[in-house]
Amino acid sequence: MNSFDVAIIGSGPAGASAAFELSKSGISTVIIEKETLPRYKTCGGGLVYRGRKTLPFDVSSAVEKEFYEVDTYFANTAIKVTSKRDQPIISMIMRDAFDNLIVEKAKENGVTLLQNHKVEDITFGDIQTIHTSEGDVKAKFIIAGDGALSPVAKMAGWQETRTIIPALEYEVEVPQADFERLSKNVRFDVDAIPYGYAWCFPKKNHLSIGVGVFVKNKEKMDLKKYYAEYLKVLGITEILSEDAHGFVIPVSPRTDTFVQKNVFLIGDSAGFADPIVAEGISNAIVSGILAAKSIIESKLDPDKAAKLYQEKLEQSILPEIKTGVIVAKFFYNKKALRNIIIKKYGQAFSDAMTDVFLGNRTYPKDYKASIRKRIKEAIF
Ligand SMILES: Cc1cc2nc3c(=O)[nH]c(=O)nc-3n(C[C@H](O)[C@H](O)[C@H](O)COP(=O)(O)OP(=O)(O)OC[C@H]3O[C@@H](n4cnc5c(N)ncnc54)[C@H](O)[C@@H]3O)c2cc1C
């Protein structure tokens, strides 16, 4: 039987980054992954600069395109704003290559990868026994980087307290003339779908086009219909090939702790994607690194590690996400009011979001006063 200090379930950016961080400390670590790597992952593949610069090694071999400017359109208005920077605001990746690159870096440092091993059950104790489709693995600590559905969180007893939103993404090949026209810019189209946005992310030879609903609402949304309408907005009339992938993104953190039974939740399993744009890769990487650091600094003491992880989250990503949850509700639910502000301050909004993407700032702590001030200035 395989026995390790730490077992990480899932080889996405969260799990793979945790593994890389642990691998530097000499703590014995295994990644348990149900798929065979490299594996496809439903994702727009927009890696914002704050996520890219958090990784402790160069990922340019997995980058298909880099964009130094970003366009945001507001549907049914004439508003379009563009922000430009000297750094690549968004790098385009395909997740099979990107996630696998991080796993390979961890493997180079001695991490064991058990792929094609689906975690089916866990017997919890001082030493945890992880029952996989290919046999048992023992570990003192479990880090759950098993994504939005997080079967491991369910096994450990977590209830569902995250806000989970649906998103639909297509990998699309279009005729050469359309590709040339659309591959020059990365664009977000707010309100191309109610309570959400659509995106067009150009990759090396194709476009990743998607729609997502970003706040909980009562309407049942036909995502396919909005995707079809968005193609018209983009001026796409002919499609050479199209691969549809639907999935969910948790856009608010769990409210009932991030550690139980010596299981540490990271990335989507914890609900750490950005609530306004559902950009999940950056905080997946950050939380993976923080969980690993907590275990390392605790010298493998479970209580100390759990306390350290909570402290580190509160000092870093949690305050920003909590603000983001409230700003997202205003942004998507109060469309008319938001558009009044955007008409006047659209450029400032786009620049501020770009600075968040670059990791140069977070959302304002005094967001309520800030929104009130902008409303007053825009109306009077
Ligand atoms: C349509 C869509 C578009 C998106 N676009 C973007 C974007 O452009 N930019 C961005 O930053 N974010 C985007 N996101 C969000 C982003 O994909 C996630 O936030 C991110 O992948 C979270 O990483 P993770 O490591 O936590 O989980 P994941 O990347 O989901 O990795 C989880 C891993 O766990 C494995 N696993 C699951 N269950 C088991 C099991 N029982 N046993 C073993 N292994 C298991 C899975 O196979 C998988 O490899 C998008 C999401 C969607 C759905």
Short mmCIF file of N, CA and C in Angstrom, two decimals, residues 70 74 79-85 341-354:
data_model
loop_
_atom_site.label_atom_id
_atom_site.label_comp_id
_atom_site.label_asym_id
_atom_site.label_seq_id
_atom_site.Cartn_x
_atom_site.Cartn_y
_atom_site.Cartn_z
N VAL A 70 -7.58 44.71 -23.17
CA VAL A 70 -8.83 43.96 -22.99
C VAL A 70 -10.00 44.88 -23.32
N PHE A 74 -20.77 46.64 -23.19
CA PHE A 74 -22.00 46.52 -22.41
C PHE A 74 -23.15 46.41 -23.41
N ILE A 79 -21.68 51.47 -25.05
CA ILE A 79 -20.48 51.55 -24.21
C ILE A 79 -19.49 50.44 -24.54
N LYS A 80 -18.28 50.87 -24.86
CA LYS A 80 -17.16 49.92 -25.03
C LYS A 80 -15.94 50.57 -24.37
N VAL A 81 -15.27 49.82 -23.50
CA VAL A 81 -14.07 50.38 -22.87
C VAL A 81 -12.90 49.43 -23.10
N THR A 82 -11.72 50.03 -23.24
CA THR A 82 -10.51 49.24 -23.48
C THR A 82 -9.44 49.66 -22.49
N SER A 83 -8.79 48.68 -21.87
CA SER A 83 -7.66 49.00 -20.99
C SER A 83 -6.41 48.35 -21.55
N LYS A 84 -5.32 49.12 -21.54
CA LYS A 84 -4.04 48.62 -22.07
C LYS A 84 -3.00 48.65 -20.97
N ARG A 85 -2.08 47.69 -21.01
CA ARG A 85 -1.00 47.67 -20.02
C ARG A 85 0.28 47.15 -20.69
N ILE A 341 -23.74 54.42 -13.93
CA ILE A 341 -22.37 54.64 -13.42
C ILE A 341 -21.35 54.33 -14.51
N ILE A 342 -21.57 53.24 -15.24
CA ILE A 342 -20.60 52.80 -16.25
C ILE A 342 -20.48 53.84 -17.38
N LYS A 343 -21.63 54.47 -17.70
CA LYS A 343 -21.62 55.47 -18.76
C LYS A 343 -20.60 56.57 -18.43
N LYS A 344 -20.58 56.94 -17.15
CA LYS A 344 -19.66 58.01 -16.74
C LYS A 344 -18.28 57.48 -16.36
N TYR A 345 -18.27 56.30 -15.69
CA TYR A 345 -17.01 55.82 -15.12
C TYR A 345 -16.54 54.49 -15.73
N GLY A 346 -17.03 54.16 -16.92
CA GLY A 346 -16.70 52.87 -17.53
C GLY A 346 -15.20 52.65 -17.65
N GLN A 347 -14.49 53.70 -18.07
CA GLN A 347 -13.04 53.55 -18.25
C GLN A 347 -12.36 53.29 -16.90
N ALA A 348 -12.80 54.04 -15.88
CA ALA A 348 -12.20 53.86 -14.55
C ALA A 348 -12.49 52.45 -14.03
N PHE A 349 -13.71 51.95 -14.31
CA PHE A 349 -14.07 50.59 -13.88
C PHE A 349 -13.18 49.57 -14.58
N SER A 350 -13.04 49.73 -15.90
CA SER A 350 -12.23 48.79 -16.67
C SER A 350 -10.77 48.82 -16.20
N ASP A 351 -10.25 50.02 -15.94
CA ASP A 351 -8.86 50.14 -15.48
C ASP A 351 -8.69 49.49 -14.10
N ALA A 352 -9.71 49.67 -13.24
CA ALA A 352 -9.62 49.09 -11.89
C ALA A 352 -9.64 47.56 -11.98
N MET A 353 -10.54 47.01 -12.82
CA MET A 353 -10.59 45.54 -12.98
C MET A 353 -9.28 45.02 -13.56
N THR A 354 -8.72 45.80 -14.50
CA THR A 354 -7.45 45.39 -15.09
C THR A 354 -6.36 45.34 -14.03
#
